[in-house]
Amino acid sequence: MRIILLGPPGAGKGTQAKRLTDKYGIPQLSTGDMLRAAVAAGSETGLRAKAVMDAGGLVSDAIVNQIVADRIREADCSKGFILDGYPRTVPQAVAFAENMKASGLRLDAVIELKVDEEALVGRMERRVAETVAAGGTVRADDNPESFRKRLAEYREKTAPLSAHYQKEGQLVVLDGMAEMDAVTDAIGQVLEKA
Ligand code: AMP
C-alpha cells in the first residue's frame, strides 16, 4: 500500500499516518521528521534546511526529492509507505512519479484532508500546549509567524497538487474536520477500495 496524505499543516496527517502505520505495518515517511532529524544531527542537509524550516518556508525540491528517493528504497518500505508532507509542490509530485515508475511501483491512493483554515491556528496552539505539558520540545516553526508562512506556502505551492492528482484520477478528498476516529474510518474505507 503506497499512500500520499495531503492537507495543510495541522490537518491531522501525522496522526492519521501513525494510525495507518499501526494498521498496515508500513512506515510513515514524514519529510518534516526526516529534515528535523537532519537538523538535529547537524548534517549538511540539516544545516542547509534549518533557517528555511524555522521561518516556515519550503526546503528545495532537489533536497526532499533525494531524501524520499533514498528512503523508499529501504527494506522497510518494500510493502509500502505513507507519505506525510511530501510531495508539497507540483515539481515534487512529478519527480516522485518518475521515481516510482523507475522503481516499477504504483501509487494506491492520494488522500486529502480538507480543513477550515480558521481551525488550524487553534490546532497548532493546542499542539504546542500539549507538548509543553508533556515536557517535550516545541517545534521551532510552531509559532504564529512561521505558522502563517507555512499556511501561505501551502496555499501557493501545495494546494495546486489537488488539481494535479484530480487530473490523474487519484485524488480522494475527506473531511479533516470530522472526529479523528471518523477520519481514520473514512481513510480505511478508501484504502479498502484502492
Ligand atoms: P512538516 O513537519 O511536514 O510540517 O514540515 C516541517 C517543515 O519541513 C516545512 O515547513 C518545510 O520547511 C520542511 N518540509 C517538510 N517537507 C517538505 C517538502 N516536501 N518540501 C519542502 N519542504 C518540506
PDB file of C-alpha atoms and ligand atoms in Angstrom:
ATOM      1  CA  MET A   1       0.000   0.000   0.000  1.00  0.00           C
ATOM      2  CA  ARG A   2       1.546   3.284  -1.136  1.00  0.00           C
ATOM      3  CA  ILE A   3      -0.319   6.329   0.030  1.00  0.00           C
ATOM      4  CA  ILE A   4       0.098  10.097  -0.066  1.00  0.00           C
ATOM      5  CA  LEU A   5      -1.624  12.179   2.609  1.00  0.00           C
ATOM      6  CA  LEU A   6      -2.257  15.768   1.582  1.00  0.00           C
ATOM      7  CA  GLY A   7      -3.522  18.655   3.684  1.00  0.00           C
ATOM      8  CA  PRO A   8      -2.350  21.880   5.304  1.00  0.00           C
ATOM      9  CA  PRO A   9      -0.219  21.976   8.450  1.00  0.00           C
ATOM     10  CA  GLY A  10      -2.353  20.871  11.380  1.00  0.00           C
ATOM     11  CA  ALA A  11      -4.828  18.909   9.224  1.00  0.00           C
ATOM     12  CA  GLY A  12      -4.067  15.702  11.117  1.00  0.00           C
ATOM     13  CA  LYS A  13      -1.861  13.992   8.504  1.00  0.00           C
ATOM     14  CA  GLY A  14       0.721  12.937  11.088  1.00  0.00           C
ATOM     15  CA  THR A  15      -1.867  11.478  13.470  1.00  0.00           C
ATOM     16  CA  GLN A  16      -3.601   9.547  10.699  1.00  0.00           C
ATOM     17  CA  ALA A  17      -0.293   8.378   9.207  1.00  0.00           C
ATOM     18  CA  LYS A  18       0.705   6.898  12.591  1.00  0.00           C
ATOM     19  CA  ARG A  19      -2.591   5.040  12.800  1.00  0.00           C
ATOM     20  CA  LEU A  20      -2.123   3.661   9.267  1.00  0.00           C
ATOM     21  CA  THR A  21       1.362   2.543  10.231  1.00  0.00           C
ATOM     22  CA  ASP A  22      -0.102   0.508  13.094  1.00  0.00           C
ATOM     23  CA  LYS A  23      -2.888  -0.908  10.942  1.00  0.00           C
ATOM     24  CA  TYR A  24      -0.921  -1.852   7.827  1.00  0.00           C
ATOM     25  CA  GLY A  25       2.586  -2.294   9.213  1.00  0.00           C
ATOM     26  CA  ILE A  26       4.086   0.128   6.711  1.00  0.00           C
ATOM     27  CA  PRO A  27       6.226   3.123   7.681  1.00  0.00           C
ATOM     28  CA  GLN A  28       5.178   6.757   7.870  1.00  0.00           C
ATOM     29  CA  LEU A  29       7.558   8.809   5.744  1.00  0.00           C
ATOM     30  CA  SER A  30       7.360  12.354   7.067  1.00  0.00           C
ATOM     31  CA  THR A  31       9.786  14.607   5.220  1.00  0.00           C
ATOM     32  CA  GLY A  32       9.364  17.119   8.066  1.00  0.00           C
ATOM     33  CA  ASP A  33      10.520  14.483  10.598  1.00  0.00           C
ATOM     34  CA  MET A  34      13.401  13.448   8.341  1.00  0.00           C
ATOM     35  CA  LEU A  35      14.509  17.052   7.904  1.00  0.00           C
ATOM     36  CA  ARG A  36      14.225  17.732  11.659  1.00  0.00           C
ATOM     37  CA  ALA A  37      16.381  14.646  12.264  1.00  0.00           C
ATOM     38  CA  ALA A  38      18.943  16.003   9.771  1.00  0.00           C
ATOM     39  CA  VAL A  39      18.925  19.364  11.597  1.00  0.00           C
ATOM     40  CA  ALA A  40      19.369  17.622  14.971  1.00  0.00           C
ATOM     41  CA  ALA A  41      22.226  15.527  13.585  1.00  0.00           C
ATOM     42  CA  GLY A  42      23.908  18.657  12.204  1.00  0.00           C
ATOM     43  CA  SER A  43      24.288  17.034   8.769  1.00  0.00           C
ATOM     44  CA  GLU A  44      24.976  19.134   5.690  1.00  0.00           C
ATOM     45  CA  THR A  45      21.328  18.793   4.593  1.00  0.00           C
ATOM     46  CA  GLY A  46      20.208  19.818   8.074  1.00  0.00           C
ATOM     47  CA  LEU A  47      22.426  22.872   8.097  1.00  0.00           C
ATOM     48  CA  ARG A  48      21.098  23.948   4.710  1.00  0.00           C
ATOM     49  CA  ALA A  49      17.460  23.358   5.664  1.00  0.00           C
ATOM     50  CA  LYS A  50      17.286  24.773   9.198  1.00  0.00           C
ATOM     51  CA  ALA A  51      16.782  28.504   8.566  1.00  0.00           C
ATOM     52  CA  VAL A  52      14.183  27.896   5.845  1.00  0.00           C
ATOM     53  CA  MET A  53      12.271  25.468   8.056  1.00  0.00           C
ATOM     54  CA  ASP A  54      12.324  27.699  11.120  1.00  0.00           C
ATOM     55  CA  ALA A  55      10.857  30.545   9.050  1.00  0.00           C
ATOM     56  CA  GLY A  56       8.099  28.290   7.683  1.00  0.00           C
ATOM     57  CA  GLY A  57       9.410  28.217   4.101  1.00  0.00           C
ATOM     58  CA  LEU A  58       9.879  25.172   1.895  1.00  0.00           C
ATOM     59  CA  VAL A  59      13.178  23.324   1.574  1.00  0.00           C
ATOM     60  CA  SER A  60      14.332  22.916  -2.042  1.00  0.00           C
ATOM     61  CA  ASP A  61      12.678  20.280  -4.195  1.00  0.00           C
ATOM     62  CA  ALA A  62      16.077  18.737  -5.011  1.00  0.00           C
ATOM     63  CA  ILE A  63      16.840  18.043  -1.330  1.00  0.00           C
ATOM     64  CA  VAL A  64      13.499  16.485  -0.442  1.00  0.00           C
ATOM     65  CA  ASN A  65      13.234  14.517  -3.705  1.00  0.00           C
ATOM     66  CA  GLN A  66      16.588  12.907  -2.961  1.00  0.00           C
ATOM     67  CA  ILE A  67      15.662  12.163   0.665  1.00  0.00           C
ATOM     68  CA  VAL A  68      12.457  10.406  -0.417  1.00  0.00           C
ATOM     69  CA  ALA A  69      14.063   8.598  -3.365  1.00  0.00           C
ATOM     70  CA  ASP A  70      16.637   7.101  -0.983  1.00  0.00           C
ATOM     71  CA  ARG A  71      14.123   6.354   1.756  1.00  0.00           C
ATOM     72  CA  ILE A  72      11.584   4.419  -0.325  1.00  0.00           C
ATOM     73  CA  ARG A  73      14.333   2.033  -1.435  1.00  0.00           C
ATOM     74  CA  GLU A  74      14.982   0.936   2.134  1.00  0.00           C
ATOM     75  CA  ALA A  75      13.882  -2.549   3.134  1.00  0.00           C
ATOM     76  CA  ASP A  76      11.068  -1.492   5.469  1.00  0.00           C
ATOM     77  CA  CYS A  77       9.306   0.225   2.545  1.00  0.00           C
ATOM     78  CA  SER A  78       9.072  -2.948   0.476  1.00  0.00           C
ATOM     79  CA  LYS A  79       5.387  -3.484   1.369  1.00  0.00           C
ATOM     80  CA  GLY A  80       4.537   0.200   1.081  1.00  0.00           C
ATOM     81  CA  PHE A  81       4.626   3.518   2.904  1.00  0.00           C
ATOM     82  CA  ILE A  82       2.565   6.514   3.895  1.00  0.00           C
ATOM     83  CA  LEU A  83       3.916   9.822   2.698  1.00  0.00           C
ATOM     84  CA  ASP A  84       3.129  12.645   5.110  1.00  0.00           C
ATOM     85  CA  GLY A  85       4.241  16.092   3.949  1.00  0.00           C
ATOM     86  CA  TYR A  86       5.593  15.015   0.557  1.00  0.00           C
ATOM     87  CA  PRO A  87       5.100  15.906  -2.236  1.00  0.00           C
ATOM     88  CA  ARG A  88       4.490  19.546  -1.397  1.00  0.00           C
ATOM     89  CA  THR A  89       4.926  21.127  -4.842  1.00  0.00           C
ATOM     90  CA  VAL A  90       3.883  20.051  -8.322  1.00  0.00           C
ATOM     91  CA  PRO A  91       7.550  19.556  -9.383  1.00  0.00           C
ATOM     92  CA  GLN A  92       7.994  17.249  -6.355  1.00  0.00           C
ATOM     93  CA  ALA A  93       4.914  15.267  -7.457  1.00  0.00           C
ATOM     94  CA  VAL A  94       6.336  14.944 -10.970  1.00  0.00           C
ATOM     95  CA  ALA A  95       9.753  13.862  -9.660  1.00  0.00           C
ATOM     96  CA  PHE A  96       8.105  11.380  -7.305  1.00  0.00           C
ATOM     97  CA  ALA A  97       6.015   9.859 -10.113  1.00  0.00           C
ATOM     98  CA  GLU A  98       9.164   9.387 -12.209  1.00  0.00           C
ATOM     99  CA  ASN A  99      10.950   7.879  -9.261  1.00  0.00           C
ATOM    100  CA  MET A 100       8.095   5.424  -8.638  1.00  0.00           C
ATOM    101  CA  LYS A 101       7.906   4.495 -12.308  1.00  0.00           C
ATOM    102  CA  ALA A 102      11.643   3.862 -12.433  1.00  0.00           C
ATOM    103  CA  SER A 103      11.264   1.526  -9.454  1.00  0.00           C
ATOM    104  CA  GLY A 104       8.241  -0.225 -11.008  1.00  0.00           C
ATOM    105  CA  LEU A 105       5.996   0.939  -8.159  1.00  0.00           C
ATOM    106  CA  ARG A 106       2.396   2.148  -8.235  1.00  0.00           C
ATOM    107  CA  LEU A 107       0.645   4.672  -6.015  1.00  0.00           C
ATOM    108  CA  ASP A 108      -2.547   3.298  -4.430  1.00  0.00           C
ATOM    109  CA  ALA A 109      -4.189   6.468  -3.139  1.00  0.00           C
ATOM    110  CA  VAL A 110      -3.826  10.205  -2.657  1.00  0.00           C
ATOM    111  CA  ILE A 111      -5.978  11.331   0.244  1.00  0.00           C
ATOM    112  CA  GLU A 112      -6.524  14.993   1.019  1.00  0.00           C
ATOM    113  CA  LEU A 113      -7.758  16.035   4.452  1.00  0.00           C
ATOM    114  CA  LYS A 114      -9.794  19.184   3.970  1.00  0.00           C
ATOM    115  CA  VAL A 115      -9.977  21.560   6.946  1.00  0.00           C
ATOM    116  CA  ASP A 116     -11.057  25.132   7.712  1.00  0.00           C
ATOM    117  CA  GLU A 117      -8.028  27.382   7.850  1.00  0.00           C
ATOM    118  CA  GLU A 118      -9.564  29.146  10.850  1.00  0.00           C
ATOM    119  CA  ALA A 119      -9.289  25.937  12.869  1.00  0.00           C
ATOM    120  CA  LEU A 120      -5.637  25.353  12.047  1.00  0.00           C
ATOM    121  CA  VAL A 121      -4.070  28.059  14.202  1.00  0.00           C
ATOM    122  CA  GLY A 122      -6.054  26.740  17.178  1.00  0.00           C
ATOM    123  CA  ARG A 123      -4.861  23.188  16.462  1.00  0.00           C
ATOM    124  CA  MET A 124      -1.243  24.380  16.307  1.00  0.00           C
ATOM    125  CA  GLU A 125      -1.650  26.229  19.634  1.00  0.00           C
ATOM    126  CA  ARG A 126      -3.153  23.112  21.236  1.00  0.00           C
ATOM    127  CA  ARG A 127      -0.272  21.000  19.920  1.00  0.00           C
ATOM    128  CA  VAL A 128       2.201  23.448  21.482  1.00  0.00           C
ATOM    129  CA  ALA A 129       0.337  23.398  24.819  1.00  0.00           C
ATOM    130  CA  GLU A 130       0.201  19.580  24.847  1.00  0.00           C
ATOM    131  CA  THR A 131       3.894  19.315  24.013  1.00  0.00           C
ATOM    132  CA  VAL A 132       4.820  21.748  26.795  1.00  0.00           C
ATOM    133  CA  ALA A 133       2.546  19.914  29.284  1.00  0.00           C
ATOM    134  CA  ALA A 134       4.251  16.624  28.361  1.00  0.00           C
ATOM    135  CA  GLY A 135       7.667  18.180  28.917  1.00  0.00           C
ATOM    136  CA  GLY A 136       8.546  17.931  25.214  1.00  0.00           C
ATOM    137  CA  THR A 137      10.350  20.339  22.919  1.00  0.00           C
ATOM    138  CA  VAL A 138       8.174  22.667  20.869  1.00  0.00           C
ATOM    139  CA  ARG A 139       8.968  22.791  17.156  1.00  0.00           C
ATOM    140  CA  ALA A 140      10.815  25.961  16.154  1.00  0.00           C
ATOM    141  CA  ASP A 141       8.216  26.576  13.426  1.00  0.00           C
ATOM    142  CA  ASP A 142       5.186  26.158  15.727  1.00  0.00           C
ATOM    143  CA  ASN A 143       4.840  29.872  16.405  1.00  0.00           C
ATOM    144  CA  PRO A 144       2.203  32.214  14.931  1.00  0.00           C
ATOM    145  CA  GLU A 145       4.543  33.935  12.464  1.00  0.00           C
ATOM    146  CA  SER A 146       6.098  30.770  10.979  1.00  0.00           C
ATOM    147  CA  PHE A 147       2.739  29.040  11.031  1.00  0.00           C
ATOM    148  CA  ARG A 148       1.162  31.820   8.948  1.00  0.00           C
ATOM    149  CA  LYS A 149       4.030  31.472   6.479  1.00  0.00           C
ATOM    150  CA  ARG A 150       3.534  27.674   6.358  1.00  0.00           C
ATOM    151  CA  LEU A 151      -0.151  28.199   5.567  1.00  0.00           C
ATOM    152  CA  ALA A 152       0.716  30.709   2.835  1.00  0.00           C
ATOM    153  CA  GLU A 153       3.248  28.255   1.347  1.00  0.00           C
ATOM    154  CA  TYR A 154       0.585  25.560   1.433  1.00  0.00           C
ATOM    155  CA  ARG A 155      -1.957  27.731  -0.367  1.00  0.00           C
ATOM    156  CA  GLU A 156       0.502  28.842  -3.017  1.00  0.00           C
ATOM    157  CA  LYS A 157       2.616  25.735  -3.651  1.00  0.00           C
ATOM    158  CA  THR A 158       0.883  22.665  -2.228  1.00  0.00           C
ATOM    159  CA  ALA A 159      -2.832  23.294  -2.820  1.00  0.00           C
ATOM    160  CA  PRO A 160      -2.293  23.021  -6.632  1.00  0.00           C
ATOM    161  CA  LEU A 161      -1.446  19.347  -6.029  1.00  0.00           C
ATOM    162  CA  SER A 162      -5.164  18.646  -5.527  1.00  0.00           C
ATOM    163  CA  ALA A 163      -5.900  19.596  -9.136  1.00  0.00           C
ATOM    164  CA  HIS A 164      -2.785  17.706 -10.258  1.00  0.00           C
ATOM    165  CA  TYR A 165      -3.870  14.429  -8.645  1.00  0.00           C
ATOM    166  CA  GLN A 166      -7.506  15.011  -9.569  1.00  0.00           C
ATOM    167  CA  LYS A 167      -6.439  15.133 -13.214  1.00  0.00           C
ATOM    168  CA  GLU A 168      -4.571  11.877 -12.700  1.00  0.00           C
ATOM    169  CA  GLY A 169      -7.778  10.407 -11.249  1.00  0.00           C
ATOM    170  CA  GLN A 170      -6.058   9.599  -7.963  1.00  0.00           C
ATOM    171  CA  LEU A 171      -7.462  12.164  -5.533  1.00  0.00           C
ATOM    172  CA  VAL A 172      -9.920  11.431  -2.738  1.00  0.00           C
ATOM    173  CA  VAL A 173     -10.945  14.358  -0.539  1.00  0.00           C
ATOM    174  CA  LEU A 174     -12.064  13.650   3.030  1.00  0.00           C
ATOM    175  CA  ASP A 175     -13.445  15.908   5.764  1.00  0.00           C
ATOM    176  CA  GLY A 176     -10.490  16.564   8.053  1.00  0.00           C
ATOM    177  CA  MET A 177     -12.755  18.478  10.452  1.00  0.00           C
ATOM    178  CA  ALA A 178     -14.540  15.275  11.475  1.00  0.00           C
ATOM    179  CA  GLU A 179     -13.614  13.449  14.692  1.00  0.00           C
ATOM    180  CA  MET A 180     -10.201  11.777  14.499  1.00  0.00           C
ATOM    181  CA  ASP A 181     -11.704   8.254  14.624  1.00  0.00           C
ATOM    182  CA  ALA A 182     -14.223   9.114  11.903  1.00  0.00           C
ATOM    183  CA  VAL A 183     -11.378  10.347   9.675  1.00  0.00           C
ATOM    184  CA  THR A 184      -9.477   7.106  10.340  1.00  0.00           C
ATOM    185  CA  ASP A 185     -12.566   5.077   9.364  1.00  0.00           C
ATOM    186  CA  ALA A 186     -13.068   7.124   6.206  1.00  0.00           C
ATOM    187  CA  ILE A 187      -9.429   6.586   5.201  1.00  0.00           C
ATOM    188  CA  GLY A 188      -9.815   2.851   5.890  1.00  0.00           C
ATOM    189  CA  GLN A 189     -12.808   2.705   3.543  1.00  0.00           C
ATOM    190  CA  VAL A 190     -10.882   4.487   0.780  1.00  0.00           C
ATOM    191  CA  LEU A 191      -7.965   2.089   1.151  1.00  0.00           C
ATOM    192  CA  GLU A 192     -10.197  -0.984   1.065  1.00  0.00           C
ATOM    193  CA  LYS A 193     -11.351   0.100  -2.368  1.00  0.00           C
ATOM    194  CA  ALA A 194      -7.856   1.040  -3.569  1.00  0.00           C
TER     195      ALA A 194
HETATM  196  P1  AMP B   1       6.077  19.285   8.447  1.00  0.00           P
HETATM  197  O1  AMP B   1       6.616  18.509   9.607  1.00  0.00           O
HETATM  198  O2  AMP B   1       5.516  18.417   7.355  1.00  0.00           O
HETATM  199  O3  AMP B   1       5.119  20.359   8.871  1.00  0.00           O
HETATM  200  O4  AMP B   1       7.327  20.030   7.780  1.00  0.00           O
HETATM  201  C1  AMP B   1       8.080  20.969   8.509  1.00  0.00           C
HETATM  202  C2  AMP B   1       8.916  21.802   7.573  1.00  0.00           C
HETATM  203  O5  AMP B   1       9.850  20.960   6.884  1.00  0.00           O
HETATM  204  C3  AMP B   1       8.158  22.519   6.464  1.00  0.00           C
HETATM  205  O6  AMP B   1       7.597  23.742   6.896  1.00  0.00           O
HETATM  206  C4  AMP B   1       9.252  22.707   5.431  1.00  0.00           C
HETATM  207  O7  AMP B   1      10.141  23.741   5.801  1.00  0.00           O
HETATM  208  C5  AMP B   1      10.019  21.412   5.538  1.00  0.00           C
HETATM  209  N1  AMP B   1       9.460  20.379   4.637  1.00  0.00           N
HETATM  210  C6  AMP B   1       8.882  19.202   5.000  1.00  0.00           C
HETATM  211  N2  AMP B   1       8.513  18.513   3.924  1.00  0.00           N
HETATM  212  C7  AMP B   1       8.859  19.261   2.843  1.00  0.00           C
HETATM  213  C8  AMP B   1       8.720  19.098   1.446  1.00  0.00           C
HETATM  214  N3  AMP B   1       8.131  18.007   0.916  1.00  0.00           N
HETATM  215  N4  AMP B   1       9.196  20.090   0.637  1.00  0.00           N
HETATM  216  C9  AMP B   1       9.792  21.175   1.140  1.00  0.00           C
HETATM  217  N5  AMP B   1       9.945  21.399   2.448  1.00  0.00           N
HETATM  218  C10 AMP B   1       9.480  20.455   3.305  1.00  0.00           C
END
